[in-house]
Amino acid sequence: MKLFVSGRKVVFSTLKEKIQSSDKVIWFHAASLGEYEQGLPVMEKIKDKYPSHKILVTFFSPSGYEVRKNTKDADVVVYLPLDTKANAKKFMDLAHPELVFFIKYEFWPNYLNEVKKRNIEAYLISGLFREKQIFFKWYGGFYRKALKAFNHLFVQYESSKKLLQNIGFNNITVSGDTRYDRVSEILERDNTLPFIEEFINGKTTIVFGSSWPKGEALFTDFINKSEDVKFIIAPHTIGESHINDLQNAITKKTVLFTEMEDKNLAEYDVFIVNTIGILGKIYSYADAAYVGGGFGTAGLHNILEPAAFGVPIIIGPNHQKFPEAVALVQMGGCISVNNKQEMEETLSLLAYDEVYRTEKGHIAGTFVSMNRGAVDTIMKKIAY
């Protein structure tokens, strides 16, 4: 909350400093880090198409802003001031964008009405609509009016298109989710981590990514009694006390990322990643992966990154709000487990049954590649 409040105090002064009246500006708005990642493939294409324009990125949440405030993908990164008429007018006067993109389900009526008033071209990308949203209620007229600011709405699913059509919108394309394009790009980069190769030493490897204590309590016993398998754990929380708790729960020989210097990594069974920023590359070494967040209420973490590498995935039961997880579970590339027994049975299958593991991994990789193409669909329809 402190970051949320203090960060907004400097928005207008930052815009005055970094955007001149003569600048041409393209504005992307994301709620948080996940939405930013969805918008990034389009942002990169737009940057290539309009290299002389400045890219302005706004965030609603500190979890997005604090991670990406120094990104090289944008020229200016700020919080979006709270949605009032006065703030919207002042923001638009200072930023004066020529093109606007809102991502997924960020809809701020005063800003959108100001965009419409100024006849600025605007697009929604990777839109997601649900029947319970205010747009579809009898009292949602103010919000329905705001949607008219968009020249075109690119939505993820046919269900979203139908909901919008029911309230009179027809400028809609079902483009899919741009995240599939985003994660597919990681296959083309250099994912080499020599220290991980040294640690794995040719053995079957299971990666536990973005794990929380509730999930960790279900898989540490399996690690302790397993044979001839390597494990990499990248916890969501990397504070010292939590890392100590994790180490104490594991009886196998364990090494930390921050303590690996001058060690023969091949001698260790468990590698704990007490740093951030390398999990995506680590997934490229996984034979199977567990992705955390599905046993609590914080939300499931990104399953598409391991899936893009053709890695079979285990998740917890609380994933119904994540369409990609629901779809991949139905297809069989992702396995949802409810308790310790199911966790251990599934880990055992993935660790020791190569045919089972290969089949599930193939489904996961195919799922991501089949859903690519949203960015090209969007770029073909942008009239600007």
XYZ file of C-alpha atoms in Angstrom, residues 76-262:
187
model
C 8.694 5.794 -19.597
C 7.214 3.581 -16.840
C 4.871 5.035 -14.212
C 1.892 4.133 -12.069
C -1.518 5.003 -13.470
C -2.993 7.751 -11.261
C -6.333 6.892 -9.706
C -9.266 7.005 -12.099
C -10.769 10.464 -11.620
C -11.816 12.920 -14.319
C -9.163 15.415 -13.211
C -6.391 12.813 -13.170
C -7.417 11.418 -16.546
C -7.410 14.854 -18.157
C -4.056 15.850 -16.646
C -2.478 12.512 -17.536
C -3.670 12.712 -21.141
C -2.510 16.324 -21.468
C 1.003 15.362 -20.347
C 1.287 11.996 -22.117
C -0.696 12.962 -25.257
C -0.606 9.403 -26.700
C -1.436 8.790 -30.353
C -2.199 5.104 -29.806
C -3.441 3.281 -26.699
C -3.456 -0.369 -25.621
C -5.210 -1.700 -22.529
C -4.455 -5.300 -21.565
C -6.776 -8.122 -20.482
C -9.329 -6.653 -18.051
C -8.163 -3.214 -17.039
C -11.056 -0.810 -17.661
C -10.847 2.671 -16.147
C -13.905 4.621 -17.345
C -12.580 8.159 -16.858
C -9.398 7.387 -18.760
C -11.247 5.560 -21.515
C -13.798 8.348 -21.850
C -10.939 10.836 -22.153
C -9.363 8.656 -24.862
C -12.692 8.611 -26.705
C -13.185 12.361 -26.323
C -9.791 13.000 -27.939
C -10.430 10.548 -30.799
C -7.341 8.526 -29.979
C -7.091 5.072 -31.507
C -7.360 2.444 -28.766
C -7.300 -1.347 -28.541
C -7.984 -3.976 -25.904
C -5.647 -6.970 -26.193
C -6.071 -10.437 -24.661
C -9.441 -9.287 -23.305
C -11.260 -11.524 -20.861
C -14.917 -11.001 -19.982
C -17.154 -12.859 -17.544
C -20.905 -12.723 -17.123
C -20.669 -11.336 -13.573
C -18.774 -8.210 -14.646
C -20.499 -4.859 -14.325
C -20.688 -4.326 -18.109
C -23.398 -6.970 -18.296
C -25.553 -5.689 -15.427
C -28.544 -3.377 -15.864
C -26.733 -0.687 -13.860
C -23.453 -0.934 -15.838
C -24.165 1.781 -18.411
C -21.247 4.010 -17.368
C -18.816 1.111 -17.892
C -20.436 0.008 -21.155
C -19.964 3.543 -22.451
C -16.255 3.359 -21.583
C -15.835 0.272 -23.784
C -16.809 2.405 -26.773
C -13.363 4.005 -26.548
C -11.861 0.904 -28.135
C -11.593 0.819 -31.901
C -11.321 -2.942 -31.621
C -11.499 -5.526 -28.838
C -9.218 -8.558 -29.129
C -10.505 -11.235 -26.765
C -9.161 -14.611 -25.698
C -12.298 -16.717 -26.036
C -15.500 -17.023 -28.012
C -17.464 -16.733 -24.744
C -16.124 -13.183 -24.260
C -17.131 -12.269 -27.798
C -20.691 -13.504 -27.238
C -21.054 -11.535 -24.012
C -19.959 -8.346 -25.773
C -22.233 -8.988 -28.726
C -25.157 -9.302 -26.307
C -24.616 -5.673 -25.232
C -24.237 -4.338 -28.767
C -20.520 -4.622 -29.571
C -19.402 -6.113 -32.871
C -15.863 -4.755 -33.275
C -14.452 -7.945 -31.755
C -11.893 -10.551 -32.804
C -11.196 -13.786 -30.960
C -7.398 -13.612 -31.202
C -6.472 -15.868 -28.304
C -3.993 -15.122 -25.548
C -0.771 -13.282 -26.425
C 1.001 -15.097 -23.586
C 1.372 -18.143 -25.835
C 3.387 -16.028 -28.261
C 5.355 -14.611 -25.371
C 6.339 -17.957 -23.867
C 7.087 -19.421 -27.287
C 9.748 -16.762 -27.734
C 11.725 -18.247 -24.832
C 12.445 -21.285 -26.999
C 14.455 -19.063 -29.340
C 16.700 -17.482 -26.705
C 19.818 -18.868 -25.074
C 18.599 -20.773 -22.018
C 21.991 -22.204 -21.108
C 22.921 -22.323 -17.414
C 26.236 -24.192 -17.071
C 25.899 -24.619 -13.295
C 22.523 -26.343 -13.749
C 24.040 -28.685 -16.332
C 26.830 -29.498 -13.879
C 24.312 -30.161 -11.100
C 22.023 -32.374 -13.217
C 24.888 -34.471 -14.545
C 22.642 -36.301 -17.017
C 20.031 -37.458 -14.488
C 16.236 -37.131 -14.606
C 15.341 -33.753 -13.113
C 12.158 -32.437 -11.507
C 11.773 -28.668 -11.036
C 9.505 -27.195 -8.360
C 8.809 -23.649 -9.533
C 7.309 -20.771 -7.530
C 6.488 -23.145 -4.687
C 4.664 -22.096 -1.517
C 4.877 -23.823 1.903
C 1.544 -25.647 1.436
C 2.824 -27.308 -1.710
C 6.318 -27.881 -0.344
C 4.875 -29.835 2.589
C 3.450 -32.300 0.059
C 6.600 -33.010 -1.940
C 9.566 -32.882 0.469
C 9.010 -36.451 1.710
C 9.064 -37.689 -1.883
C 12.401 -35.945 -2.412
C 13.797 -37.538 0.739
C 12.916 -41.108 -0.266
C 13.574 -40.891 -4.007
C 16.570 -42.469 -5.722
C 18.587 -41.420 -8.757
C 16.598 -38.206 -9.412
C 17.753 -34.592 -9.193
C 15.504 -31.851 -7.801
C 15.561 -28.087 -8.305
C 13.386 -25.955 -6.026
C 12.732 -22.294 -6.837
C 10.491 -21.081 -3.973
C 8.191 -18.103 -4.395
C 9.542 -16.676 -1.141
C 13.337 -16.600 -0.899
C 13.714 -15.063 2.564
C 16.383 -16.633 4.742
C 13.962 -18.110 7.307
C 11.911 -19.858 4.643
C 14.997 -21.219 2.884
C 16.209 -22.558 6.247
C 12.848 -24.255 6.862
C 13.028 -25.837 3.419
C 16.569 -27.082 3.967
C 15.623 -28.531 7.355
C 12.759 -30.475 5.797
C 15.044 -32.109 3.221
C 17.438 -34.889 4.212
C 19.094 -35.172 0.801
C 22.349 -33.372 0.048
C 21.322 -29.778 -0.736
C 23.081 -26.770 -2.231
C 21.893 -23.149 -2.469
C 22.365 -20.930 -5.510
C 24.103 -18.364 -3.314
C 26.531 -20.944 -1.907
C 27.465 -22.956 -4.996
C 30.891 -21.413 -5.637
C 33.798 -23.897 -5.533
